[in-house]
N, CA, C and O atoms as CSV, one atom per row, in Angstrom:
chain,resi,resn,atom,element,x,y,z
A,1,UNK,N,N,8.871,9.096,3.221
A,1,UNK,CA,C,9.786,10.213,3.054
A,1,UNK,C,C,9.406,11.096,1.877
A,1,UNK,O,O,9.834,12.247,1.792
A,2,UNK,N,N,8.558,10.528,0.920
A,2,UNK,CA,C,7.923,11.421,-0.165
A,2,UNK,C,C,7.031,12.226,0.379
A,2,UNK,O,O,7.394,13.397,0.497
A,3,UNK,N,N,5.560,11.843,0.890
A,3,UNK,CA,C,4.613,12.615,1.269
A,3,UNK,C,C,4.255,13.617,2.505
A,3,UNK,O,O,3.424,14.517,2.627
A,4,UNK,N,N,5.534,12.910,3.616
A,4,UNK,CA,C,5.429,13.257,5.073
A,4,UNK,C,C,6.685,13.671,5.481
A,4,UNK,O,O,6.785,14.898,5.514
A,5,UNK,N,N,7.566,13.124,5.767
A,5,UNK,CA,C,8.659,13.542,6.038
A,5,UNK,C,C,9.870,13.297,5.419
A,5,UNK,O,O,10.610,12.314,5.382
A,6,UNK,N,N,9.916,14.583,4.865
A,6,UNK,CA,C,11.296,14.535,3.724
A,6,UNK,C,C,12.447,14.946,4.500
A,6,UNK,O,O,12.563,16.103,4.904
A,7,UNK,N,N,13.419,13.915,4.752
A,7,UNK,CA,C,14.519,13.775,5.166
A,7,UNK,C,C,15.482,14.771,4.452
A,7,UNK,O,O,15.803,14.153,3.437
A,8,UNK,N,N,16.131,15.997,4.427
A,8,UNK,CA,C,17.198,16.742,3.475
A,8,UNK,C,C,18.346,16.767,3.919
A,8,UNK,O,O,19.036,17.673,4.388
A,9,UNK,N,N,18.633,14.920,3.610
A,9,UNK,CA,C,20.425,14.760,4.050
A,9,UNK,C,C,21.332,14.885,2.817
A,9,UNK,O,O,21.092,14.407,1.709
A,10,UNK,N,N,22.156,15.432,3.090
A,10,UNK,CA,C,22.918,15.821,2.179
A,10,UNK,C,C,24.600,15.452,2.348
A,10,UNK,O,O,24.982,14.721,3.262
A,11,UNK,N,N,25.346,15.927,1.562
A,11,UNK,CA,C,26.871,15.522,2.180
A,11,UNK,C,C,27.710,17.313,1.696
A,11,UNK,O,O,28.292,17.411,0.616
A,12,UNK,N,N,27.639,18.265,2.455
A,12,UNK,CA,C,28.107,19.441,1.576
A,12,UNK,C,C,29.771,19.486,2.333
A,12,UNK,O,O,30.424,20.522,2.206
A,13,UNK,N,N,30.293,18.427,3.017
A,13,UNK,CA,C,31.532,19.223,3.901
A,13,UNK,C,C,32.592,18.597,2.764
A,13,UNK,O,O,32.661,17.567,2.094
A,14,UNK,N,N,33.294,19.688,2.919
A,14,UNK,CA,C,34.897,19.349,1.820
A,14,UNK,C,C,35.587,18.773,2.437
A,14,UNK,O,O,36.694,18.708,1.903
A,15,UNK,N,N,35.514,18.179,3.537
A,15,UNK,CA,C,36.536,16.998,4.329
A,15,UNK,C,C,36.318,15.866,5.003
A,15,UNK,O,O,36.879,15.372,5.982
A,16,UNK,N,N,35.015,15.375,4.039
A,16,UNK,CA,C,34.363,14.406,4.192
A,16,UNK,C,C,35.179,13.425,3.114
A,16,UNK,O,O,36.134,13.698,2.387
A,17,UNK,N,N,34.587,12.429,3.252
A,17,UNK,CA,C,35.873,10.871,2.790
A,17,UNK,C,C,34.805,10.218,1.689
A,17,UNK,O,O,35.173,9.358,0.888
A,18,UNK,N,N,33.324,10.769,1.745
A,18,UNK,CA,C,32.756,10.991,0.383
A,18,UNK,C,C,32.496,12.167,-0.695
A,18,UNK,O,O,32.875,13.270,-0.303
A,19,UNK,N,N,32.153,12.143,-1.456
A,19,UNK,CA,C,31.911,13.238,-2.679
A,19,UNK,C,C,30.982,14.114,-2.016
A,19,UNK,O,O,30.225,13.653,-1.162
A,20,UNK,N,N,30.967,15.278,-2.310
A,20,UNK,CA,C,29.865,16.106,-2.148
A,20,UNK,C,C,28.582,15.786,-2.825
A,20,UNK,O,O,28.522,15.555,-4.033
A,21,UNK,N,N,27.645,15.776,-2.099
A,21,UNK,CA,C,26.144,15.686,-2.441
A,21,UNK,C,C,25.301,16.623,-1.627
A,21,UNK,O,O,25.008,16.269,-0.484
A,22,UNK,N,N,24.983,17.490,-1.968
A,22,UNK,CA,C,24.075,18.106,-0.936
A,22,UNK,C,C,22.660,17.842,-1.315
A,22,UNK,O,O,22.453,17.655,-2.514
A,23,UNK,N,N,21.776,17.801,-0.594
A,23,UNK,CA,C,19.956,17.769,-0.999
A,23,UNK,C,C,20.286,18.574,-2.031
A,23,UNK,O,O,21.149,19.437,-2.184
A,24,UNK,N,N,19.060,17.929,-3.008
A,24,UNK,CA,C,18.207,18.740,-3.519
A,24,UNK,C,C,16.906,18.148,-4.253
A,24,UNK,O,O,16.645,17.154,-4.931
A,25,UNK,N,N,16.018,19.620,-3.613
A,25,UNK,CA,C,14.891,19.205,-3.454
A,25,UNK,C,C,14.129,19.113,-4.756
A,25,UNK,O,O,13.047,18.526,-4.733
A,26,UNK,N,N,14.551,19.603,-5.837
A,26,UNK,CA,C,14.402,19.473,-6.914
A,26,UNK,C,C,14.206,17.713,-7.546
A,26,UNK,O,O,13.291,17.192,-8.184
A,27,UNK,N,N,15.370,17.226,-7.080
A,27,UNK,CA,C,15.843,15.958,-7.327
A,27,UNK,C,C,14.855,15.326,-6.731
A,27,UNK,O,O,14.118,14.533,-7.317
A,28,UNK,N,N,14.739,15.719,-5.163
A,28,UNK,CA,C,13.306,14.827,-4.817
A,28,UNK,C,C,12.243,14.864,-5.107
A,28,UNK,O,O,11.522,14.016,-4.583
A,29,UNK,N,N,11.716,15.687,-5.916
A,29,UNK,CA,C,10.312,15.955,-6.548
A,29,UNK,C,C,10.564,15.389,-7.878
A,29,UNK,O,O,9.439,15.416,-8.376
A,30,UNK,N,N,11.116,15.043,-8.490
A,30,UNK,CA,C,11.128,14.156,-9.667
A,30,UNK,C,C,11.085,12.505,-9.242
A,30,UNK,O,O,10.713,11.573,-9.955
A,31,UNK,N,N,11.671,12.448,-7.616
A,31,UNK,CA,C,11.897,11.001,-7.997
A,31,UNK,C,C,10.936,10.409,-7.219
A,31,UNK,O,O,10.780,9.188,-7.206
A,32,UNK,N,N,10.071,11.413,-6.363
A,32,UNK,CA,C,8.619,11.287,-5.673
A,32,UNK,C,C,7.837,10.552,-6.530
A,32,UNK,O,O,7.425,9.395,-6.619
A,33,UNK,N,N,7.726,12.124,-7.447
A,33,UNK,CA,C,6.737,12.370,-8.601
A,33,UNK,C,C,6.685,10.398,-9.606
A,33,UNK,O,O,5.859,9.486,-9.578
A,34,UNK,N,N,7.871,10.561,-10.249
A,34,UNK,CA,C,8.262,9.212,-10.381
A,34,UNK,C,C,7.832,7.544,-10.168
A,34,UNK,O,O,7.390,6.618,-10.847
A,35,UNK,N,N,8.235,7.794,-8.869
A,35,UNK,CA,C,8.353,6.432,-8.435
A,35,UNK,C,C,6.672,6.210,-7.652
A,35,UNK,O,O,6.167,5.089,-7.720
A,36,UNK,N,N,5.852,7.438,-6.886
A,36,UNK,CA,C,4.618,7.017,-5.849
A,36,UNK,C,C,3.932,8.066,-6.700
A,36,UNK,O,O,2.704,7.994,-6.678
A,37,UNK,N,N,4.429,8.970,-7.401
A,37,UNK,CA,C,3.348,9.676,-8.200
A,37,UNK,C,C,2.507,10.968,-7.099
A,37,UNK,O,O,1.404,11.490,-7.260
A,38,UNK,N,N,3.407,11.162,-6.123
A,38,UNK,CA,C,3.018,11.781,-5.360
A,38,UNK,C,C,4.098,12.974,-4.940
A,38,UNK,O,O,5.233,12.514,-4.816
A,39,UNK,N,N,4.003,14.377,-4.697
A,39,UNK,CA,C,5.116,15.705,-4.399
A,39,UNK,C,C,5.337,15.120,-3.033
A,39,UNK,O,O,4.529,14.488,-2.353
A,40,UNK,N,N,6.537,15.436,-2.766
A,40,UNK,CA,C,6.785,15.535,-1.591
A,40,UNK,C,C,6.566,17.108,-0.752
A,40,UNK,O,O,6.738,18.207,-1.279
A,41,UNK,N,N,6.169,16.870,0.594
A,41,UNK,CA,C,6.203,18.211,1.290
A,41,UNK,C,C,7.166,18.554,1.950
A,41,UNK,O,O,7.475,17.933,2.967
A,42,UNK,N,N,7.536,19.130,1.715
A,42,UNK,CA,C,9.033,19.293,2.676
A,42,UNK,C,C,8.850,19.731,3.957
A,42,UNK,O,O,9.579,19.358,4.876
A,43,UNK,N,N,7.704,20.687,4.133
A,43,UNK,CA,C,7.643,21.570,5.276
A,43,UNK,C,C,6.458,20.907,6.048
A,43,UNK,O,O,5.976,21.563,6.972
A,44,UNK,N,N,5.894,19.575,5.745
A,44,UNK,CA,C,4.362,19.189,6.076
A,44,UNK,C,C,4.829,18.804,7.364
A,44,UNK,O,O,3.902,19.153,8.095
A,45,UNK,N,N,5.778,18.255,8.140
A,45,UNK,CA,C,6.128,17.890,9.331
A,45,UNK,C,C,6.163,18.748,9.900
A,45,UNK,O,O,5.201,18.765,10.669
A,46,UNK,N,N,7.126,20.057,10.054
A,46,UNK,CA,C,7.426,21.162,10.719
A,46,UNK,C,C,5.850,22.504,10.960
A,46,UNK,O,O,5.574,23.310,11.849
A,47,UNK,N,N,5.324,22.192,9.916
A,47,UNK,CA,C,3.839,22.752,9.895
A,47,UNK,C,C,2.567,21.642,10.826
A,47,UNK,O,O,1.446,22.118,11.001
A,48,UNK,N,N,2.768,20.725,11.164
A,48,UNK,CA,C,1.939,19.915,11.433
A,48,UNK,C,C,2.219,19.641,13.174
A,48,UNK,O,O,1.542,19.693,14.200
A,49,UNK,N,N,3.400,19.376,12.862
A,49,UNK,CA,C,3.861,19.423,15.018
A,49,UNK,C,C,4.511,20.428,15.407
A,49,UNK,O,O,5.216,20.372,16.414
A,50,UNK,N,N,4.333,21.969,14.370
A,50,UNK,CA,C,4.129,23.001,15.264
A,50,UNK,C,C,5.421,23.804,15.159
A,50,UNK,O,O,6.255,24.151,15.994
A,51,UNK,N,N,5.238,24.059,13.229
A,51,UNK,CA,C,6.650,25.016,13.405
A,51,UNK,C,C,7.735,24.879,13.278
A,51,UNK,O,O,8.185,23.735,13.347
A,52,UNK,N,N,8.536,25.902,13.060
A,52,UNK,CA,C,10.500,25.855,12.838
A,52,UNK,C,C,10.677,26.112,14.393
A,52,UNK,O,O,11.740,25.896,14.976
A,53,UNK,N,N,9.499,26.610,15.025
A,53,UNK,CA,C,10.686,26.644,16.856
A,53,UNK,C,C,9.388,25.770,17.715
A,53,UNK,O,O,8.363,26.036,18.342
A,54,UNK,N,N,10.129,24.652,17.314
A,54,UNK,CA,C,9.598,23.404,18.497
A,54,UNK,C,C,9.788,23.550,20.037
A,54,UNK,O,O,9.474,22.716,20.887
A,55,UNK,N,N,10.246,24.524,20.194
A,55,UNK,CA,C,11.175,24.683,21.613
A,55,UNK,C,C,9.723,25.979,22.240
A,55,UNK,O,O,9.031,25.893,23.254
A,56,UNK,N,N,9.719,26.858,21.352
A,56,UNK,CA,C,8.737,27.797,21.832
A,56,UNK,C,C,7.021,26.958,22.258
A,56,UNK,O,O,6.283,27.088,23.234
A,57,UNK,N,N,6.893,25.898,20.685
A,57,UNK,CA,C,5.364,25.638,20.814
A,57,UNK,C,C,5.401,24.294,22.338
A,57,UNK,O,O,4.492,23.845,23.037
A,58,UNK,N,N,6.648,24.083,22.320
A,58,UNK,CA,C,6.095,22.872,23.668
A,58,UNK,C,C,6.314,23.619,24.797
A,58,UNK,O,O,5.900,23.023,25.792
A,59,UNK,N,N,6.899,24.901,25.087
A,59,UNK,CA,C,6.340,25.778,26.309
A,59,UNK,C,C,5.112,26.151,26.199
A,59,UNK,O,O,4.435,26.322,27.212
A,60,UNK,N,N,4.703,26.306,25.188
A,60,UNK,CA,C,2.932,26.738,24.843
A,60,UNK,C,C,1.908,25.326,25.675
A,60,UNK,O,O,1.261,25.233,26.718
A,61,UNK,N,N,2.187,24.545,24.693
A,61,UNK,CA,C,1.063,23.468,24.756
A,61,UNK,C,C,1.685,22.388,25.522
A,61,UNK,O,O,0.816,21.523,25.618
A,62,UNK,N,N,2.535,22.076,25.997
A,62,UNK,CA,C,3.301,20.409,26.308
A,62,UNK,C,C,3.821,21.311,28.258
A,62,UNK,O,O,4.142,22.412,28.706
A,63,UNK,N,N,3.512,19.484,28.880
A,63,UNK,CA,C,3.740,19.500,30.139
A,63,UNK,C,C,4.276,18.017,30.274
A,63,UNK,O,O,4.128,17.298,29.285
A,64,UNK,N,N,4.944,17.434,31.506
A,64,UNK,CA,C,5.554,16.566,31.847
A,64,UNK,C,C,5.851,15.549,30.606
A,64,UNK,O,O,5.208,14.521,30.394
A,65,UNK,N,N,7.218,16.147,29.631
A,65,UNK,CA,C,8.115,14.954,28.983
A,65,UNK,C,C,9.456,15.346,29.420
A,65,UNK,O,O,9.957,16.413,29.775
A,66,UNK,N,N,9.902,14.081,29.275
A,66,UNK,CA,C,11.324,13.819,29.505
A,66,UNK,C,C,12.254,13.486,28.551
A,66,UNK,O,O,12.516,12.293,28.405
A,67,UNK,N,N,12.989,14.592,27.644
A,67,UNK,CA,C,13.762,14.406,26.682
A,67,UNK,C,C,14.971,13.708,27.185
A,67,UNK,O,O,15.650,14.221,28.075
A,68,UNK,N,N,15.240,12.676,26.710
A,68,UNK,CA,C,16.219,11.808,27.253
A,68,UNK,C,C,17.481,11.665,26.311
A,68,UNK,O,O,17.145,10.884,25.420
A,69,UNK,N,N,18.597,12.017,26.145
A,69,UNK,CA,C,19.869,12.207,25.081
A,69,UNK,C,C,21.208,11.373,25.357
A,69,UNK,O,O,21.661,11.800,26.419
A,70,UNK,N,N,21.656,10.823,25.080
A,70,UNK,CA,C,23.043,10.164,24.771
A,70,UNK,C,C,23.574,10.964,23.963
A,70,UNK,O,O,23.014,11.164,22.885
A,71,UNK,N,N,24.619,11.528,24.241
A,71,UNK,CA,C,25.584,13.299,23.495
A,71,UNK,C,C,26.241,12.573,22.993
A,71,UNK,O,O,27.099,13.148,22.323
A,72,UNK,N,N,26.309,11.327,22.954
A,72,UNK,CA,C,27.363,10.884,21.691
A,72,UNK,C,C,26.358,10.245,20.235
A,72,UNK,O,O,26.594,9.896,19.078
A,73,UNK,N,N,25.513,10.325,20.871
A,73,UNK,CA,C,24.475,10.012,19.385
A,73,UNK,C,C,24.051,11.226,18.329
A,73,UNK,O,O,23.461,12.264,18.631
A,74,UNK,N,N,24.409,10.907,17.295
A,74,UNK,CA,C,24.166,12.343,16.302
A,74,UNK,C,C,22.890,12.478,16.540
A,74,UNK,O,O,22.725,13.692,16.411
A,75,UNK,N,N,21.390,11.793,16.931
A,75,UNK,CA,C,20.013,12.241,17.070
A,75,UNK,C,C,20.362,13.603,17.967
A,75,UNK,O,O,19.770,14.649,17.700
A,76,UNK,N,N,21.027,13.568,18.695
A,76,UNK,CA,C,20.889,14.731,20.020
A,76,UNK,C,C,21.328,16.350,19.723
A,76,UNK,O,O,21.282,17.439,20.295
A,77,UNK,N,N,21.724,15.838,18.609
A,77,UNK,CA,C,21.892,17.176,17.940
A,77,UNK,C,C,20.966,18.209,17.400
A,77,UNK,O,O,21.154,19.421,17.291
A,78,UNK,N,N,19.577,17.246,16.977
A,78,UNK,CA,C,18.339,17.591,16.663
A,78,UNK,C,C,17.288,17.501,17.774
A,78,UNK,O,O,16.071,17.612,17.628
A,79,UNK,N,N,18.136,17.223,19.202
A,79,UNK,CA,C,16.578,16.792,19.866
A,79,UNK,C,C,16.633,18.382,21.218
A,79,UNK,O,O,17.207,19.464,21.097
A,80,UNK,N,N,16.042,18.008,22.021
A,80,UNK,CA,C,15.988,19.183,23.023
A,80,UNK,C,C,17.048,18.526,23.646
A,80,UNK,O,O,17.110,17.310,23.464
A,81,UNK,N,N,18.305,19.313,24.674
A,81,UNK,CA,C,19.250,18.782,25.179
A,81,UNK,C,C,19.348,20.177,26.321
A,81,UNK,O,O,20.460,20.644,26.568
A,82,UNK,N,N,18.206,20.717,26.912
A,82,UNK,CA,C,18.110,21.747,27.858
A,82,UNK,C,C,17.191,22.140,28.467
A,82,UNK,O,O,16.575,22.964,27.791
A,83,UNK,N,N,16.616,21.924,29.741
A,83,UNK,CA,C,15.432,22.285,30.077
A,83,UNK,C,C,14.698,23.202,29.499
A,83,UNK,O,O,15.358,24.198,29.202
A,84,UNK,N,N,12.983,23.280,29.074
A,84,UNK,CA,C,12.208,23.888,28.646
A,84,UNK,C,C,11.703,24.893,29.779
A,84,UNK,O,O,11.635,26.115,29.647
A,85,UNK,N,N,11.360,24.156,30.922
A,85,UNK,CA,C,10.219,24.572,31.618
A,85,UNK,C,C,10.438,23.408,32.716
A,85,UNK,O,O,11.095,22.368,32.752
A,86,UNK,N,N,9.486,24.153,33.676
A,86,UNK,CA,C,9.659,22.813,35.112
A,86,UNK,C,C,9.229,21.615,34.448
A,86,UNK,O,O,9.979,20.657,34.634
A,87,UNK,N,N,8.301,21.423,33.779
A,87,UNK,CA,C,8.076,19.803,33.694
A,87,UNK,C,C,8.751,19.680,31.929
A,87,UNK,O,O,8.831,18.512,31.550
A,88,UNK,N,N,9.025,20.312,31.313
A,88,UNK,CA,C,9.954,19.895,30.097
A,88,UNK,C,C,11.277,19.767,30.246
A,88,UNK,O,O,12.016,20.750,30.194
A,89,UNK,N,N,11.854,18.165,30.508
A,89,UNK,CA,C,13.012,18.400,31.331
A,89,UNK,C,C,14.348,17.612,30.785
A,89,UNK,O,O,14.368,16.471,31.248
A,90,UNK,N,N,15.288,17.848,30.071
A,90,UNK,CA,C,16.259,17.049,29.105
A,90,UNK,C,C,16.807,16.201,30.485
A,90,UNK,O,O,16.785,16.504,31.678
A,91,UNK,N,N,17.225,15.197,29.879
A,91,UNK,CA,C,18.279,14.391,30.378
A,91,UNK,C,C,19.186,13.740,29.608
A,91,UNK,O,O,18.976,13.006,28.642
A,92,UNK,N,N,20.369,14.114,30.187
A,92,UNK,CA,C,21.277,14.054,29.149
A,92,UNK,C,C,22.440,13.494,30.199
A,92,UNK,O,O,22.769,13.721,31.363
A,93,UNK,N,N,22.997,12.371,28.784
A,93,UNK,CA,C,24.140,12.036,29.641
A,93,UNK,C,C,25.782,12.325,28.254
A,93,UNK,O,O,25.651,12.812,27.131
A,94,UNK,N,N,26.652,12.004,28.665
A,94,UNK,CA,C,27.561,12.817,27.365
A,94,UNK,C,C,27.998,10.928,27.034
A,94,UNK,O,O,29.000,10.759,26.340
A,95,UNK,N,N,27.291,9.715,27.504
A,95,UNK,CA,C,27.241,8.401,26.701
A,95,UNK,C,C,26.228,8.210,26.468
A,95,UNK,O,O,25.337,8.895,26.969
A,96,UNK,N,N,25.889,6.871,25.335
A,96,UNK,CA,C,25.013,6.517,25.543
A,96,UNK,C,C,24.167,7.141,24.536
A,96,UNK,O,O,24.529,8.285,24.260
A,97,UNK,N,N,22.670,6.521,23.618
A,97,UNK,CA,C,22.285,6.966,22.451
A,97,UNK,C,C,20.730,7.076,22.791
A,97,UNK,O,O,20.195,7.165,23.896
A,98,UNK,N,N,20.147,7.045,21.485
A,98,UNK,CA,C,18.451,7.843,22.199
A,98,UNK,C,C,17.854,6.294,22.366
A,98,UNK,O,O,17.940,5.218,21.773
A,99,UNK,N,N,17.424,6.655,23.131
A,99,UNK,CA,C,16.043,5.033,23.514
A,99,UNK,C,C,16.532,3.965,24.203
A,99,UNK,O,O,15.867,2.950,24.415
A,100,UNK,N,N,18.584,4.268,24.865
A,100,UNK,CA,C,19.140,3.159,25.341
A,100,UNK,C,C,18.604,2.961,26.938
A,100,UNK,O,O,18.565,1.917,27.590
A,101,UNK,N,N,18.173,4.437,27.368
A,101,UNK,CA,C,17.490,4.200,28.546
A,101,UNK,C,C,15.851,3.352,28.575
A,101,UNK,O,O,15.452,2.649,29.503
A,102,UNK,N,N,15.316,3.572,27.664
A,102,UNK,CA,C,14.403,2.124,27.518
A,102,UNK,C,C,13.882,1.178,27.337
A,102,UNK,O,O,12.694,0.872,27.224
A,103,UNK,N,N,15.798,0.073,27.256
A,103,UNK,CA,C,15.830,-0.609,27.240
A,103,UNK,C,C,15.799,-1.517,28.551
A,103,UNK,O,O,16.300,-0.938,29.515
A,104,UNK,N,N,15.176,-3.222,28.901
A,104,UNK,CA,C,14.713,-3.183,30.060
A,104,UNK,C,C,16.424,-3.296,31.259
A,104,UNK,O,O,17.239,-4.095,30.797
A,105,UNK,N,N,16.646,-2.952,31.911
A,105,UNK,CA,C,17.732,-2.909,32.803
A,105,UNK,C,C,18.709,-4.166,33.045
A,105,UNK,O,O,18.403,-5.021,33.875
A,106,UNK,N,N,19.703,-4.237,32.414
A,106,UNK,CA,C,20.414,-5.836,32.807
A,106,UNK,C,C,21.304,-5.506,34.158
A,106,UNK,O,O,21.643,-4.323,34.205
A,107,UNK,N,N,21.596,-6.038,34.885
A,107,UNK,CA,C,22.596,-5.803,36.332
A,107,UNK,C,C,24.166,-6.144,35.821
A,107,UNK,O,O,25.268,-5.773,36.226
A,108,UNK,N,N,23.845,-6.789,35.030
A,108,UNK,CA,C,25.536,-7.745,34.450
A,108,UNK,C,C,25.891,-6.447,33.604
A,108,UNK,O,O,26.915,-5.910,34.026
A,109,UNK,N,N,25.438,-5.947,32.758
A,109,UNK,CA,C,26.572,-4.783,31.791
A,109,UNK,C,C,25.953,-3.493,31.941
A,109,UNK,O,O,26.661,-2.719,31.297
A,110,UNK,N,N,25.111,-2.938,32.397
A,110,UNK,CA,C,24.507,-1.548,32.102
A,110,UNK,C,C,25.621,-0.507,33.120
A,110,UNK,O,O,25.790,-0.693,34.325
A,111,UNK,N,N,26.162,0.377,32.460
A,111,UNK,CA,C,27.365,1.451,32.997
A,111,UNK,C,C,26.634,1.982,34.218
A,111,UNK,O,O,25.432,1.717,34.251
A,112,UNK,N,N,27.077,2.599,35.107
A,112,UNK,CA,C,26.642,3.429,36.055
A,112,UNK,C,C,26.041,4.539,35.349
A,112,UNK,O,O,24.989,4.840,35.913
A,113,UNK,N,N,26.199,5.025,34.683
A,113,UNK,CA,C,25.768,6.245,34.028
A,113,UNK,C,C,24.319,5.635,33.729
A,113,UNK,O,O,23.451,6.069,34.487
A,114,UNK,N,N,23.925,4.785,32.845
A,114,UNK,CA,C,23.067,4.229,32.480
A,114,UNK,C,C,21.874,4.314,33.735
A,114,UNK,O,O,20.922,5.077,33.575
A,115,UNK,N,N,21.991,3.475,35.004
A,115,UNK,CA,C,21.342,3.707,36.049
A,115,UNK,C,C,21.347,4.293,36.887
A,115,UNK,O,O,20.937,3.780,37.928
A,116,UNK,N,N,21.739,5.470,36.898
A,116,UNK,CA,C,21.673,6.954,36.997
A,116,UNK,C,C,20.986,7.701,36.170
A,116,UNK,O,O,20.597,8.742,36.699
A,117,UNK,N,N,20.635,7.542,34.871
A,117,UNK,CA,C,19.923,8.160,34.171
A,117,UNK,C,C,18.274,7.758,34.485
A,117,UNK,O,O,17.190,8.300,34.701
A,118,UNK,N,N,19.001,6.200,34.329
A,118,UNK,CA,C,17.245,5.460,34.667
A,118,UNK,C,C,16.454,6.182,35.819
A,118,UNK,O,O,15.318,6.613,35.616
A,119,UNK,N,N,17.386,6.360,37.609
A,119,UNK,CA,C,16.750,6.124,38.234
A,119,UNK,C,C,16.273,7.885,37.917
A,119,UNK,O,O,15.077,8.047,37.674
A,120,UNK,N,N,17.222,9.220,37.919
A,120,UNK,CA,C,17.011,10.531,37.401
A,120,UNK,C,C,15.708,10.651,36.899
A,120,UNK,O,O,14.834,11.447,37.242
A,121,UNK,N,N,15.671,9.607,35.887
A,121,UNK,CA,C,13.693,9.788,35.138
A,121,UNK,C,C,12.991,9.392,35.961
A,121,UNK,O,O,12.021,10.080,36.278
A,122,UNK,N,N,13.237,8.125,36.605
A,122,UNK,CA,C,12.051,7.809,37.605
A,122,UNK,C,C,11.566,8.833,38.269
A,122,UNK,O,O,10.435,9.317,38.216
A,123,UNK,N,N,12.810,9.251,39.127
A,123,UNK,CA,C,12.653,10.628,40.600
A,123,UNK,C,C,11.376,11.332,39.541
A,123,UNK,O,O,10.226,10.907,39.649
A,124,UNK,N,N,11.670,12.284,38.668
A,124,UNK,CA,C,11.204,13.160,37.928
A,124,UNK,C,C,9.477,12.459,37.716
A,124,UNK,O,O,8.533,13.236,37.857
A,125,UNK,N,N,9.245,11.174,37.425
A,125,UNK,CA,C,8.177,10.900,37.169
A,125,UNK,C,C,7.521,10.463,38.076
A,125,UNK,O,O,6.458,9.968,37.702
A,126,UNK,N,N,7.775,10.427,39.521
A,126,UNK,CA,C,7.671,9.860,40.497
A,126,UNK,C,C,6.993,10.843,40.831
A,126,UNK,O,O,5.803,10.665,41.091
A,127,UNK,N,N,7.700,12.444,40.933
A,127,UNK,CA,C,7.178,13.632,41.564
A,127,UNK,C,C,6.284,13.852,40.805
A,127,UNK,O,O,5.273,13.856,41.508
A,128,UNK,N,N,5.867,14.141,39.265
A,128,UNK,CA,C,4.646,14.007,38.506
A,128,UNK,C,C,3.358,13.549,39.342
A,128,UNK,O,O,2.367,14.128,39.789
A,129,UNK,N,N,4.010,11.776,39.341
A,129,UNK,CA,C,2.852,11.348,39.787
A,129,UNK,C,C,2.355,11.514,41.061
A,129,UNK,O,O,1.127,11.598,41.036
A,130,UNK,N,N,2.814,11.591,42.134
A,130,UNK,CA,C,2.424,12.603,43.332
A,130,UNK,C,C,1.970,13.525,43.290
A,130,UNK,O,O,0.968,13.571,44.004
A,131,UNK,N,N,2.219,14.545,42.694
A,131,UNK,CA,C,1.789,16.024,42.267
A,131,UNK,C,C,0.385,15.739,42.004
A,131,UNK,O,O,-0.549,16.128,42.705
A,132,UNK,N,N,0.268,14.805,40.605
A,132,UNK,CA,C,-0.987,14.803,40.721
A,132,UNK,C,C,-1.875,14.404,41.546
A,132,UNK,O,O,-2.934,14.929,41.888
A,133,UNK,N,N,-1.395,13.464,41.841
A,133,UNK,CA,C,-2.321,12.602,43.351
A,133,UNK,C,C,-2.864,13.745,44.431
A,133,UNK,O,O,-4.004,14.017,44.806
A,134,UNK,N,N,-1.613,14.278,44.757
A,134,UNK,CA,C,-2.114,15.792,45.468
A,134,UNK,C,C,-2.596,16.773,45.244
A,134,UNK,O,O,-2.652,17.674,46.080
A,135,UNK,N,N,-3.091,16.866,44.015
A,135,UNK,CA,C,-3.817,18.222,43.677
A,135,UNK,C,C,-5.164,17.305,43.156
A,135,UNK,O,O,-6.160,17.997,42.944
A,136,UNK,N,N,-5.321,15.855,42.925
A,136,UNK,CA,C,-6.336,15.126,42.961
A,136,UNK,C,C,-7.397,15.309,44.168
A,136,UNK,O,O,-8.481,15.887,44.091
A,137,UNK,N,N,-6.775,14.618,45.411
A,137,UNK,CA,C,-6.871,15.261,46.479
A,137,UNK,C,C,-7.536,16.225,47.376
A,137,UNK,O,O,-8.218,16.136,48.397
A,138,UNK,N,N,-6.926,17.538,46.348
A,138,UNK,CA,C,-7.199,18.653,46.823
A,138,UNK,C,C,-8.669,18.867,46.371
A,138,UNK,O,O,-9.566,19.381,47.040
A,139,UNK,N,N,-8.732,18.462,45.335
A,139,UNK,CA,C,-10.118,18.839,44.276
A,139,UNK,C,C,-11.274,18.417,44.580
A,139,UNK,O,O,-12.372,18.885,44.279
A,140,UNK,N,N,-10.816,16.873,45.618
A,140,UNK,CA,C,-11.731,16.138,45.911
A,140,UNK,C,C,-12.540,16.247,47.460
A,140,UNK,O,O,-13.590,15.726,47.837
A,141,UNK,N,N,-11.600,17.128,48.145
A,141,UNK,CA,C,-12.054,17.431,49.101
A,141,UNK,C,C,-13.435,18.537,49.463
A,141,UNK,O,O,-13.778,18.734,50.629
């Protein structure tokens, strides 16, 4: 979190049930500097995978992912939660948190929602992989 990805969590809301703390980045460059003897970059992540609009550079360069969201998990707030493009494709359910869809499938407790989401990605990666097969195919003929 010093050299690569500097986290700038803060606490600035006045009706929060702790004290105000907001970042500051000041504070983290002393305690970088400090403790690993090294600055932190603040911006080295956002410069490195492409920017303050992540949304523009993966219509540029990125094809078949499947952003997968649980709307009750605060990650989803930061992640894509809307189709990009035909093969950049959110899935979103309004339960459920990031990575619970790949977990391996139990029959005894997983919600309907849950395997509905599962099978939703499959379909989607299913047609991928056909697609390619068929334009494999085509190339080869």
């Amino acid at each position: 979190t010093c050299s690569e990805m500097v986290f700038p969590f803060g606490i600035t809301e006045e009706n929060s049930m702790f004290p105000k703390a907001p970042f500051n980045l000041t504070a983290c460059e002393v305690y970088c500097e400090k403790l690993y003897g090294v600055p932190p970059r603040a911006d080295w992540a956002s410069t490195y995978y492409g920017g303050k609009d992540i949304k523009l550079v993966l219509r540029r360069f990125a094809s078949n992912i499947i952003f997968s969201n649980g709307l009750s998990d605060p990650y989803s707030g930061g992640g894509v939660v809307e189709d990009l493009s035909d093969s950049l494709l959110a899935v979103t359910t309004t339960k459920g948190s990031h990575g619970l869809d790949f977990y391996p499938a139990n029959k005894k407790s997983d919600p309907e929602w849950l395997v509905t989401q599962r099978k939703t990605e499959l379909h989607i990666i299913d047609g991928w992989i056909k697609t390619y097969y068929a334009d494999l195919f085509e190339i080869t003929k």
